[in-house]
Tab-separated table of C-alpha atoms in Angstrom:
chain	number	residue	atom	x	y	z
A	168	UNK	CA	-184.616	-123.118	42.647
A	169	UNK	CA	-188.215	-122.005	42.645
A	170	UNK	CA	-187.417	-119.385	40.006
A	171	UNK	CA	-185.746	-122.000	37.769
A	172	UNK	CA	-188.730	-124.303	38.245
A	173	UNK	CA	-191.148	-121.554	37.245
A	174	UNK	CA	-189.051	-120.740	34.167
A	175	UNK	CA	-188.920	-124.409	33.178
A	176	UNK	CA	-192.719	-124.601	33.427
A	177	UNK	CA	-193.354	-121.254	31.708
A	178	UNK	CA	-191.875	-122.177	28.302
A	179	UNK	CA	-193.942	-125.399	27.901
A	180	UNK	CA	-197.057	-123.548	29.104
A	181	UNK	CA	-196.584	-120.773	26.515
A	182	UNK	CA	-195.872	-123.379	23.823
A	183	UNK	CA	-198.963	-125.381	24.772
A	184	UNK	CA	-201.137	-122.237	24.826
A	185	UNK	CA	-199.897	-121.336	21.351
A	186	UNK	CA	-200.756	-124.791	20.023
A	187	UNK	CA	-204.238	-124.572	21.576
A	188	UNK	CA	-204.843	-121.149	20.016
A	189	UNK	CA	-203.798	-122.436	16.595
A	190	UNK	CA	-206.107	-125.426	17.003
A	191	UNK	CA	-208.997	-123.156	17.932
A	192	UNK	CA	-208.394	-120.940	14.903
A	193	UNK	CA	-208.236	-124.023	12.629
A	194	UNK	CA	-211.420	-125.401	14.226
A	195	UNK	CA	-213.318	-122.164	13.742
A	196	UNK	CA	-211.930	-121.805	10.242
A	197	UNK	CA	-213.275	-125.253	9.446
A	198	UNK	CA	-216.665	-124.308	10.878
A	199	UNK	CA	-216.683	-121.184	8.731
A	200	UNK	CA	-215.854	-123.180	5.605
A	201	UNK	CA	-218.609	-125.637	6.441
A	202	UNK	CA	-221.256	-122.997	7.179
A	203	UNK	CA	-219.823	-120.144	5.133
A	204	UNK	CA	-220.989	-118.548	1.934
A	205	UNK	CA	-220.415	-120.192	-1.444
A	206	UNK	CA	-221.662	-117.330	-3.581
A	207	UNK	CA	-225.239	-118.616	-3.501
A	208	UNK	CA	-225.901	-118.738	0.220
A	209	UNK	CA	-227.311	-115.597	1.842
A	210	UNK	CA	-225.254	-113.256	3.979
A	211	UNK	CA	-225.776	-114.205	7.627
A	212	UNK	CA	-226.124	-111.433	10.190
A	213	UNK	CA	-226.226	-112.633	13.800
A	214	UNK	CA	-227.439	-110.572	16.756
A	215	UNK	CA	-226.202	-111.422	20.250
A	216	UNK	CA	-229.204	-110.807	22.496
A	217	UNK	CA	-229.443	-113.383	25.329
A	218	UNK	CA	-232.718	-111.856	26.613
A	219	UNK	CA	-234.473	-111.295	23.288
A	220	UNK	CA	-237.846	-112.370	24.698
A	221	UNK	CA	-237.891	-109.600	27.315
A	222	UNK	CA	-240.138	-106.608	26.868
A	223	UNK	CA	-237.758	-103.661	27.194
A	224	UNK	CA	-236.602	-100.928	24.855
A	225	UNK	CA	-233.459	-102.864	23.959
A	226	UNK	CA	-235.597	-105.677	22.579
A	227	UNK	CA	-237.592	-103.230	20.473
A	228	UNK	CA	-234.311	-102.038	18.927
A	229	UNK	CA	-233.402	-105.657	18.125
A	230	UNK	CA	-236.643	-106.481	16.341
A	231	UNK	CA	-236.732	-103.172	14.460
A	232	UNK	CA	-233.130	-103.740	13.322
A	233	UNK	CA	-234.009	-107.208	12.025
A	234	UNK	CA	-237.142	-105.925	10.277
A	235	UNK	CA	-235.096	-103.128	8.702
A	236	UNK	CA	-232.489	-105.540	7.300
A	237	UNK	CA	-235.208	-107.867	5.988
A	238	UNK	CA	-236.941	-105.005	4.200
A	239	UNK	CA	-233.755	-103.608	2.664
A	240	UNK	CA	-231.708	-106.733	1.778
A	241	UNK	CA	-233.091	-109.833	0.069
A	242	UNK	CA	-229.859	-111.798	0.478
A	243	UNK	CA	-229.579	-111.417	4.267
A	244	UNK	CA	-230.537	-114.091	6.785
A	245	UNK	CA	-230.900	-112.936	10.383
A	246	UNK	CA	-229.878	-115.074	13.346
A	247	UNK	CA	-230.458	-114.355	17.038
A	248	UNK	CA	-228.341	-115.869	19.809
A	249	UNK	CA	-230.666	-116.149	22.796
A	250	UNK	CA	-230.852	-117.820	26.181
A	251	UNK	CA	-234.658	-117.852	26.233
A	252	UNK	CA	-234.940	-121.630	26.131
A	253	UNK	CA	-238.378	-121.565	27.774
A	254	UNK	CA	-239.945	-120.340	24.519
A	255	UNK	CA	-239.901	-121.490	20.910
A	256	UNK	CA	-238.751	-119.299	18.042
A	257	UNK	CA	-242.361	-118.856	16.929
A	258	UNK	CA	-243.400	-117.767	20.427
A	259	UNK	CA	-240.546	-115.243	20.596
A	260	UNK	CA	-241.507	-113.698	17.238
A	261	UNK	CA	-245.165	-113.630	18.296
A	262	UNK	CA	-244.122	-111.924	21.540
A	263	UNK	CA	-242.316	-109.211	19.573
A	264	UNK	CA	-245.512	-108.526	17.646
A	265	UNK	CA	-247.706	-108.575	20.750
A	266	UNK	CA	-245.448	-106.301	22.813
A	267	UNK	CA	-244.048	-103.941	20.201
A	268	UNK	CA	-246.384	-104.196	17.215
A	269	UNK	CA	-243.426	-105.366	15.063
A	270	UNK	CA	-244.177	-107.916	12.364
A	271	UNK	CA	-241.197	-109.498	10.594
A	272	UNK	CA	-241.384	-110.150	6.857
A	273	UNK	CA	-239.153	-113.260	6.853
A	274	UNK	CA	-238.326	-116.065	9.319
A	275	UNK	CA	-235.523	-115.648	11.862
A	276	UNK	CA	-233.149	-118.423	12.911
A	277	UNK	CA	-232.613	-118.786	16.660
A	278	UNK	CA	-229.521	-120.279	18.277
A	279	UNK	CA	-230.459	-121.239	21.827
A	280	UNK	CA	-227.696	-120.894	24.422
A	281	UNK	CA	-227.517	-122.982	27.586
A	282	UNK	CA	-225.093	-120.905	29.652
A	283	UNK	CA	-227.011	-117.628	29.970
A	284	UNK	CA	-226.775	-117.943	33.751
A	285	UNK	CA	-223.136	-116.876	33.372
A	286	UNK	CA	-224.222	-113.286	32.661
A	287	UNK	CA	-226.761	-113.061	35.489
A	288	UNK	CA	-225.808	-110.351	37.983
A	289	UNK	CA	-226.981	-112.547	40.869
A	290	UNK	CA	-224.104	-114.938	40.152
A	291	UNK	CA	-221.580	-112.219	41.037
A	292	UNK	CA	-222.458	-110.499	44.340
A	293	UNK	CA	-219.045	-108.814	44.183
A	294	UNK	CA	-217.055	-107.604	41.148
A	295	UNK	CA	-220.307	-107.825	39.201
A	296	UNK	CA	-219.138	-105.894	36.137
A	297	UNK	CA	-216.048	-108.041	35.677
A	298	UNK	CA	-217.912	-111.259	36.469
A	299	UNK	CA	-220.693	-110.600	33.966
A	300	UNK	CA	-218.204	-109.517	31.312
A	301	UNK	CA	-216.098	-112.655	31.707
A	302	UNK	CA	-219.295	-114.696	31.783
A	303	UNK	CA	-220.318	-113.119	28.470
A	304	UNK	CA	-217.041	-114.351	26.945
A	305	UNK	CA	-217.934	-117.948	27.836
A	306	UNK	CA	-221.492	-117.428	26.609
A	307	UNK	CA	-220.135	-115.899	23.398
A	308	UNK	CA	-217.798	-118.870	22.987
A	309	UNK	CA	-220.793	-121.222	23.214
A	310	UNK	CA	-222.572	-119.104	20.583
A	311	UNK	CA	-219.540	-119.139	18.297
A	312	UNK	CA	-219.151	-122.905	18.503
A	313	UNK	CA	-222.817	-123.444	17.704
A	314	UNK	CA	-222.950	-121.075	14.743
A	315	UNK	CA	-220.422	-118.812	12.970
A	316	UNK	CA	-222.041	-115.909	11.083
A	317	UNK	CA	-220.617	-113.568	8.459
A	318	UNK	CA	-221.514	-110.464	10.469
A	319	UNK	CA	-221.850	-110.291	14.236
A	320	UNK	CA	-223.743	-107.519	16.021
A	321	UNK	CA	-223.865	-107.257	19.800
A	322	UNK	CA	-227.207	-105.600	20.482
A	323	UNK	CA	-227.274	-105.923	24.265
A	324	UNK	CA	-224.041	-104.452	25.588
A	325	UNK	CA	-221.740	-107.466	25.836
A	326	UNK	CA	-218.665	-105.760	24.393
A	327	UNK	CA	-216.305	-108.484	25.606
A	328	UNK	CA	-217.718	-110.805	22.930
A	329	UNK	CA	-216.559	-108.505	20.106
A	330	UNK	CA	-212.871	-109.611	19.916
A	331	UNK	CA	-214.010	-113.231	20.225
A	332	UNK	CA	-216.103	-113.084	17.057
A	333	UNK	CA	-213.712	-110.791	15.214
A	334	UNK	CA	-210.405	-112.553	15.791
A	335	UNK	CA	-211.449	-116.164	16.414
A	336	UNK	CA	-214.650	-116.191	14.377
A	337	UNK	CA	-213.292	-114.083	11.539
A	338	UNK	CA	-216.507	-112.032	11.467
A	339	UNK	CA	-217.092	-108.405	10.711
A	340	UNK	CA	-218.401	-107.039	14.000
A	341	UNK	CA	-220.639	-104.194	15.058
A	342	UNK	CA	-222.554	-103.201	18.145
A	343	UNK	CA	-225.463	-101.123	19.322
A	344	UNK	CA	-224.649	-99.591	22.705
A	345	UNK	CA	-227.662	-98.818	24.866
A	346	UNK	CA	-225.628	-98.022	27.941
A	347	UNK	CA	-221.870	-98.102	28.529
A	348	UNK	CA	-221.009	-100.929	30.931
A	349	UNK	CA	-218.944	-98.401	32.852
A	350	UNK	CA	-218.946	-94.625	32.580
A	351	UNK	CA	-217.181	-91.601	33.996
A	352	UNK	CA	-220.349	-90.929	36.003
A	353	UNK	CA	-219.922	-94.273	37.767
A	354	UNK	CA	-216.327	-93.353	38.542
A	355	UNK	CA	-217.455	-90.027	40.007
A	356	UNK	CA	-220.044	-91.790	42.210
A	357	UNK	CA	-217.273	-93.913	43.768
A	358	UNK	CA	-214.865	-90.971	43.909
A	359	UNK	CA	-217.407	-88.849	45.816
A	360	UNK	CA	-218.439	-91.841	47.971
A	361	UNK	CA	-222.115	-91.525	47.047
A	362	UNK	CA	-224.488	-94.325	48.035
A	363	UNK	CA	-226.483	-95.583	45.036
A	364	UNK	CA	-227.927	-98.876	43.785
A	365	UNK	CA	-224.520	-99.756	42.279
A	366	UNK	CA	-222.429	-98.435	45.175
A	367	UNK	CA	-223.306	-100.019	48.519
A	368	UNK	CA	-223.256	-98.099	51.793
A	369	UNK	CA	-220.529	-100.273	53.333
A	370	UNK	CA	-218.216	-99.135	50.500
A	371	UNK	CA	-219.111	-95.446	50.700
A	372	UNK	CA	-218.555	-95.483	54.460
A	373	UNK	CA	-215.038	-96.893	54.136
A	374	UNK	CA	-212.363	-94.844	52.363
A	375	UNK	CA	-210.151	-97.914	51.815
A	376	UNK	CA	-212.970	-99.857	50.124
A	377	UNK	CA	-213.800	-96.808	48.026
A	378	UNK	CA	-210.194	-96.440	46.846
A	379	UNK	CA	-210.014	-100.150	46.026
A	380	UNK	CA	-213.276	-99.955	44.046
A	381	UNK	CA	-211.975	-96.891	42.197
A	382	UNK	CA	-208.826	-98.803	41.127
A	383	UNK	CA	-211.028	-101.739	40.076
A	384	UNK	CA	-213.274	-99.430	38.040
A	385	UNK	CA	-210.318	-97.788	36.269
A	386	UNK	CA	-208.879	-101.215	35.452
A	387	UNK	CA	-212.241	-102.376	34.120
A	388	UNK	CA	-212.657	-99.163	32.105
A	389	UNK	CA	-209.284	-99.859	30.456
A	390	UNK	CA	-210.355	-103.401	29.506
A	391	UNK	CA	-213.749	-102.141	28.325
A	392	UNK	CA	-212.098	-99.588	26.068
A	393	UNK	CA	-209.765	-102.252	24.694
A	394	UNK	CA	-212.512	-104.695	23.671
A	395	UNK	CA	-214.852	-101.956	22.450
A	396	UNK	CA	-212.242	-100.593	20.065
A	397	UNK	CA	-212.382	-103.950	18.197
A	398	UNK	CA	-215.767	-103.056	16.726
A	399	UNK	CA	-215.890	-102.150	13.027
A	400	UNK	CA	-219.157	-100.233	13.479
A	401	UNK	CA	-220.396	-98.640	16.711
A	402	UNK	CA	-223.937	-97.344	17.082
A	403	UNK	CA	-225.000	-95.495	20.241
A	404	UNK	CA	-228.481	-94.486	21.270
A	405	UNK	CA	-228.016	-90.927	22.553
A	406	UNK	CA	-225.703	-87.952	22.927
A	407	UNK	CA	-225.005	-88.963	26.530
A	408	UNK	CA	-223.924	-92.484	25.512
A	409	UNK	CA	-221.900	-91.075	22.598
A	410	UNK	CA	-219.770	-88.895	24.865
A	411	UNK	CA	-218.949	-91.799	27.193
A	412	UNK	CA	-218.196	-94.278	24.402
A	413	UNK	CA	-215.953	-91.796	22.581
A	414	UNK	CA	-213.932	-91.210	25.747
A	415	UNK	CA	-213.642	-94.931	26.561
A	416	UNK	CA	-213.362	-96.630	23.162
A	417	UNK	CA	-211.723	-93.831	21.156
A	418	UNK	CA	-213.339	-95.064	17.939
A	419	UNK	CA	-214.839	-91.828	16.671
A	420	UNK	CA	-214.375	-92.667	12.983
A	421	UNK	CA	-216.820	-95.590	13.136
A	422	UNK	CA	-219.188	-94.324	15.848
A	423	UNK	CA	-222.566	-92.692	15.206
A	424	UNK	CA	-225.769	-91.850	17.056
A	425	UNK	CA	-228.739	-93.984	16.029
A	426	UNK	CA	-231.741	-93.003	18.113
A	427	UNK	CA	-233.715	-96.103	19.139
A	428	UNK	CA	-236.978	-96.709	17.280
A	429	UNK	CA	-240.038	-95.582	19.164
A	430	UNK	CA	-243.425	-96.529	17.777
A	431	UNK	CA	-244.452	-92.894	17.917
A	432	UNK	CA	-247.046	-93.107	15.132
A	433	UNK	CA	-249.102	-95.689	16.998
A	434	UNK	CA	-249.191	-93.415	20.034
A	435	UNK	CA	-249.721	-90.288	17.936
A	436	UNK	CA	-252.901	-91.926	16.625
A	437	UNK	CA	-254.360	-91.738	20.127
A	438	UNK	CA	-256.780	-88.799	20.367
A	439	UNK	CA	-255.414	-85.720	22.095
A	440	UNK	CA	-258.113	-83.844	23.944
A	441	UNK	CA	-258.279	-81.310	26.704
A	442	UNK	CA	-258.685	-82.895	30.150
A	443	UNK	CA	-262.384	-83.221	30.900
A	444	UNK	CA	-262.048	-84.455	34.475
A	445	UNK	CA	-260.737	-82.152	37.162
A	446	UNK	CA	-260.984	-84.633	40.040
A	447	UNK	CA	-259.447	-87.901	38.752
A	448	UNK	CA	-255.937	-88.247	37.334
A	449	UNK	CA	-253.599	-91.164	36.647
A	450	UNK	CA	-249.797	-91.060	36.687
A	451	UNK	CA	-248.160	-93.768	34.574
A	452	UNK	CA	-244.605	-95.145	34.652
A	453	UNK	CA	-243.213	-97.392	31.878
A	454	UNK	CA	-239.973	-99.281	32.565
A	455	UNK	CA	-238.679	-102.747	33.341
A	456	UNK	CA	-238.513	-103.603	37.030
A	457	UNK	CA	-234.750	-103.243	37.316
A	458	UNK	CA	-232.934	-101.541	40.233
A	459	UNK	CA	-231.542	-98.667	38.153
A	460	UNK	CA	-235.066	-97.601	37.120
A	461	UNK	CA	-235.546	-96.451	40.743
A	462	UNK	CA	-239.220	-97.310	41.228
A	463	UNK	CA	-238.900	-96.634	44.983
A	464	UNK	CA	-238.288	-92.952	44.134
A	465	UNK	CA	-241.568	-92.902	42.198
A	466	UNK	CA	-243.519	-94.448	45.059
A	467	UNK	CA	-241.996	-92.166	47.704
A	468	UNK	CA	-242.587	-89.044	45.606
A	469	UNK	CA	-246.173	-90.152	45.022
A	470	UNK	CA	-246.633	-90.734	48.761
A	471	UNK	CA	-245.405	-87.184	49.433
A	472	UNK	CA	-247.818	-85.907	46.786
A	473	UNK	CA	-250.759	-87.665	48.454
A	474	UNK	CA	-249.739	-86.564	51.938
A	475	UNK	CA	-248.953	-82.944	51.215
A	476	UNK	CA	-250.930	-82.254	48.048
A	477	UNK	CA	-252.209	-78.744	47.685
A	478	UNK	CA	-254.763	-79.664	45.052
A	479	UNK	CA	-257.981	-79.944	47.015
A	480	UNK	CA	-259.235	-82.874	49.061
A	481	UNK	CA	-261.596	-84.161	46.359
A	482	UNK	CA	-258.796	-84.952	43.914
A	483	UNK	CA	-258.346	-88.676	43.133
A	484	UNK	CA	-254.848	-89.768	42.083
A	485	UNK	CA	-253.624	-93.154	40.850
A	486	UNK	CA	-250.028	-94.299	40.201
A	487	UNK	CA	-249.772	-97.117	37.629
A	488	UNK	CA	-246.398	-98.880	37.349
A	489	UNK	CA	-246.125	-100.690	33.995
A	490	UNK	CA	-243.119	-102.873	33.242
A	491	UNK	CA	-241.626	-106.232	32.362
A	492	UNK	CA	-240.188	-108.871	34.697
A	493	UNK	CA	-237.294	-110.812	33.170
A	494	UNK	CA	-236.516	-113.261	35.962
A	495	UNK	CA	-237.221	-114.211	39.615
A	496	UNK	CA	-235.035	-111.311	40.798
A	497	UNK	CA	-237.320	-108.825	39.030
A	498	UNK	CA	-240.384	-110.544	40.515
A	499	UNK	CA	-238.828	-110.265	43.988
A	500	UNK	CA	-238.214	-106.585	43.283
A	501	UNK	CA	-241.911	-106.060	42.499
A	502	UNK	CA	-242.797	-107.836	45.754
A	503	UNK	CA	-240.522	-105.442	47.662
A	504	UNK	CA	-242.068	-102.448	45.893
A	505	UNK	CA	-245.523	-103.600	46.957
A	506	UNK	CA	-244.169	-103.859	50.500
A	507	UNK	CA	-242.924	-100.268	50.252
A	508	UNK	CA	-246.405	-99.174	49.151
A	509	UNK	CA	-247.892	-100.811	52.247
A	510	UNK	CA	-245.258	-99.216	54.462
A	511	UNK	CA	-246.064	-95.757	53.073
A	512	UNK	CA	-249.816	-96.359	53.166
A	513	UNK	CA	-250.394	-95.961	49.419
A	514	UNK	CA	-251.204	-99.564	48.411
A	515	UNK	CA	-254.773	-98.684	47.433
A	516	UNK	CA	-253.521	-95.903	45.159
A	517	UNK	CA	-250.734	-97.800	43.348
A	518	UNK	CA	-251.342	-100.432	40.650
A	519	UNK	CA	-248.748	-102.784	39.159
A	520	UNK	CA	-249.225	-103.975	35.567
A	521	UNK	CA	-246.591	-106.568	34.631
A	522	UNK	CA	-245.767	-107.904	31.135
A	523	UNK	CA	-248.927	-106.425	29.654
A	524	UNK	CA	-249.871	-106.364	25.976
A	525	UNK	CA	-249.191	-103.434	23.680
A	526	UNK	CA	-252.919	-102.684	23.441
A	527	UNK	CA	-253.290	-102.450	27.213
A	528	UNK	CA	-250.231	-100.192	27.367
A	529	UNK	CA	-251.885	-97.819	24.891
A	530	UNK	CA	-255.085	-97.732	26.915
A	531	UNK	CA	-253.237	-96.752	30.085
A	532	UNK	CA	-251.285	-94.020	28.310
A	533	UNK	CA	-254.379	-92.678	26.592
A	534	UNK	CA	-255.992	-92.099	29.988
A	535	UNK	CA	-252.895	-90.817	31.827
A	536	UNK	CA	-252.210	-87.200	32.711
A	537	UNK	CA	-248.558	-87.538	33.764
A	538	UNK	CA	-245.861	-89.869	32.413
A	539	UNK	CA	-243.291	-90.589	35.138
A	540	UNK	CA	-239.607	-91.542	34.726
A	541	UNK	CA	-236.991	-91.638	37.508
A	542	UNK	CA	-233.816	-93.381	36.313
A	543	UNK	CA	-230.613	-91.440	36.988
A	544	UNK	CA	-228.539	-91.090	33.809
A	545	UNK	CA	-230.962	-93.077	31.663
A	546	UNK	CA	-229.038	-93.756	28.463
A	547	UNK	CA	-231.998	-92.763	26.288
A	548	UNK	CA	-235.534	-93.416	27.507
A	549	UNK	CA	-237.916	-95.022	25.016
A	550	UNK	CA	-240.634	-94.986	27.663
A	551	UNK	CA	-240.201	-91.215	27.949
A	552	UNK	CA	-240.745	-90.787	24.198
A	553	UNK	CA	-243.786	-93.089	24.244
A	554	UNK	CA	-245.348	-91.066	27.050
A	555	UNK	CA	-244.800	-87.836	25.136
A	556	UNK	CA	-246.171	-89.276	21.886
A	557	UNK	CA	-249.225	-90.634	23.698
A	558	UNK	CA	-250.030	-87.165	25.000
A	559	UNK	CA	-249.068	-87.358	28.671
A	560	UNK	CA	-247.189	-84.534	30.358
A	561	UNK	CA	-243.770	-86.089	30.904
A	562	UNK	CA	-241.888	-85.748	34.190
A	563	UNK	CA	-238.430	-87.301	33.755
A	564	UNK	CA	-235.106	-87.403	35.581
A	565	UNK	CA	-232.890	-84.377	35.093
A	566	UNK	CA	-229.975	-86.344	33.605
A	567	UNK	CA	-228.885	-88.546	30.703
A	568	UNK	CA	-230.938	-88.961	27.541
A	569	UNK	CA	-234.125	-87.292	28.816
A	570	UNK	CA	-232.196	-84.147	29.752
A	571	UNK	CA	-229.965	-83.889	26.662
A	572	UNK	CA	-232.010	-85.454	23.850
A	573	UNK	CA	-235.705	-85.830	24.649
A	574	UNK	CA	-237.291	-83.414	27.151
A	575	UNK	CA	-235.783	-80.361	25.506
A	576	UNK	CA	-237.549	-77.238	24.172
A	577	UNK	CA	-239.073	-77.692	20.720
A	578	UNK	CA	-239.102	-74.519	18.632
A	579	UNK	CA	-238.722	-72.605	21.874
A	580	UNK	CA	-241.683	-74.247	23.609
A	581	UNK	CA	-241.839	-76.473	26.714
A	582	UNK	CA	-242.186	-80.212	26.059
A	583	UNK	CA	-242.118	-81.541	29.632
A	584	UNK	CA	-240.597	-81.319	33.088
A	585	UNK	CA	-237.465	-82.635	34.857
A	586	UNK	CA	-236.747	-83.444	38.511
A	587	UNK	CA	-234.102	-85.271	40.554
A	588	UNK	CA	-235.374	-85.919	44.108
A	589	UNK	CA	-238.476	-87.090	45.958
A	590	UNK	CA	-239.456	-83.545	46.886
A	591	UNK	CA	-238.769	-82.047	43.457
A	592	UNK	CA	-240.801	-84.822	41.790
A	593	UNK	CA	-243.714	-84.228	44.178
A	594	UNK	CA	-243.522	-80.466	43.595
A	595	UNK	CA	-243.404	-80.936	39.827
A	596	UNK	CA	-246.479	-83.193	39.940
A	597	UNK	CA	-248.310	-80.564	41.972
A	598	UNK	CA	-247.332	-77.924	39.388
A	599	UNK	CA	-248.487	-80.076	36.446
A	600	UNK	CA	-251.817	-80.964	38.055
A	601	UNK	CA	-252.364	-77.324	39.030
A	602	UNK	CA	-251.993	-76.087	35.441
A	603	UNK	CA	-255.136	-75.017	33.585
A	604	UNK	CA	-256.273	-77.807	31.218
A	605	UNK	CA	-255.572	-75.648	28.158
A	606	UNK	CA	-251.957	-75.066	29.296
A	607	UNK	CA	-251.420	-78.816	29.809
A	608	UNK	CA	-252.840	-79.410	26.335
A	609	UNK	CA	-250.349	-76.929	24.856
A	610	UNK	CA	-247.390	-78.731	26.494
A	611	UNK	CA	-248.696	-82.110	25.292
A	612	UNK	CA	-249.003	-80.805	21.718
A	613	UNK	CA	-245.446	-79.421	21.810
A	614	UNK	CA	-244.151	-82.779	23.068
A	615	UNK	CA	-245.971	-84.659	20.320
A	616	UNK	CA	-244.510	-82.485	17.592
A	617	UNK	CA	-240.997	-83.022	18.979
A	618	UNK	CA	-240.934	-86.833	18.913
A	619	UNK	CA	-240.973	-87.418	15.140
A	620	UNK	CA	-237.140	-87.544	15.217
A	621	UNK	CA	-237.433	-90.773	17.235
A	622	UNK	CA	-239.718	-92.581	14.793
A	623	UNK	CA	-239.245	-96.061	13.321
A	624	UNK	CA	-238.602	-94.478	9.935
A	625	UNK	CA	-235.793	-92.284	11.247
A	626	UNK	CA	-234.233	-95.327	12.984
A	627	UNK	CA	-234.364	-97.377	9.772
A	628	UNK	CA	-232.580	-94.669	7.784
A	629	UNK	CA	-229.789	-94.054	10.306
A	630	UNK	CA	-229.373	-97.774	11.120
A	631	UNK	CA	-228.920	-98.709	7.452
A	632	UNK	CA	-226.382	-95.928	6.954
A	633	UNK	CA	-224.401	-97.124	9.974
A	634	UNK	CA	-224.337	-100.871	9.184
A	635	UNK	CA	-223.634	-100.399	5.478
A	636	UNK	CA	-219.831	-100.832	5.938
A	637	UNK	CA	-220.456	-104.279	7.454
A	638	UNK	CA	-222.612	-105.434	4.539
A	639	UNK	CA	-220.315	-104.391	1.694
């Protein structure tokens, strides 16, 4: 009886769902006709970037992409879907200039979204990847209802919005992938029961929980590959990201590496001189205050350096943590980091500089000896490139983009150093600070020569080549 009841309900439910889908398609088709091109209207390219007013590398890619399209195409209007409702469009554009030194040549239209909270990680204490991805679908639906573009580009990693805009919105779709939402490395972390920021100890200590999470990850990876394969154009930011996206999305024909734009020329203009001081050095870190950036590793390694340094007692060292805070969770993270500094007794030697201007960033880098980076499997590492261009000796994590694309020998010469633990970071800092000034200068010069391949100009050329199929 129950089975017959379910069958009797199933047919009307399927019929009703079909009618609703047809209605949605007709509705969106009507919106497209109303807002669409008539031969005279410009081509509309929309970027999905809910946090466009943040100060990270992903935002620099967004604004450089928009500037590139404005410079190359006269008939293109750029739109940004954003959840930054606490700022006006003018303030957002001004912020891009202040933070990244990027000045747009034409106005940008902003579509402000009200449901950005649906993609906040804090909303999903468990099954975060799936929760945020489903949340992005609802946020994308709000964006689609408010404005239907001709071309849709996800520039922040919300791949689950791609089929929405392609099949319901009728748009040509592309994406710029900074970091795969899930990767084979994440699967290996769960498989090996390693404790990391995205794999809690209570899971690693329980084989049943670990197996369940592994099944969940494989299921999510399947869905991620399915939605990602909808994209007409796929741009990735590094060799590391390319390998993961090719294995998950299997869209090699339309996938290419487009290194993110780093304002290397501005940093290359900073004078490069041999260290004059032998008693005072600063170590600078550039990255948003997010958990994966692993600022605690930097502080602990620095504490080891101060405690066990073999550089003479008169040496003065300063760690300067520079980064952006996007929300109250990031601010709480900074508060916890300051607490860690107090716990380790290094508060007087560590400085936090939050949401600073581009000019202040340059001043800190100009005076720094070491540029510090600690994120495991960083997808690329714009901060790493900026440190190298500014003339610091880079010390980055021995994985991801820094290992495979950035801190690599240039014409057979050393461009920087890599480490992967508190002790190895401390030892590397000792080695760098112990080098003769002329040897440090040689490494800095090699690093500077190597970063031209990450320039704004190189990004513009490769970006235009990649998006050309969408604009035809």
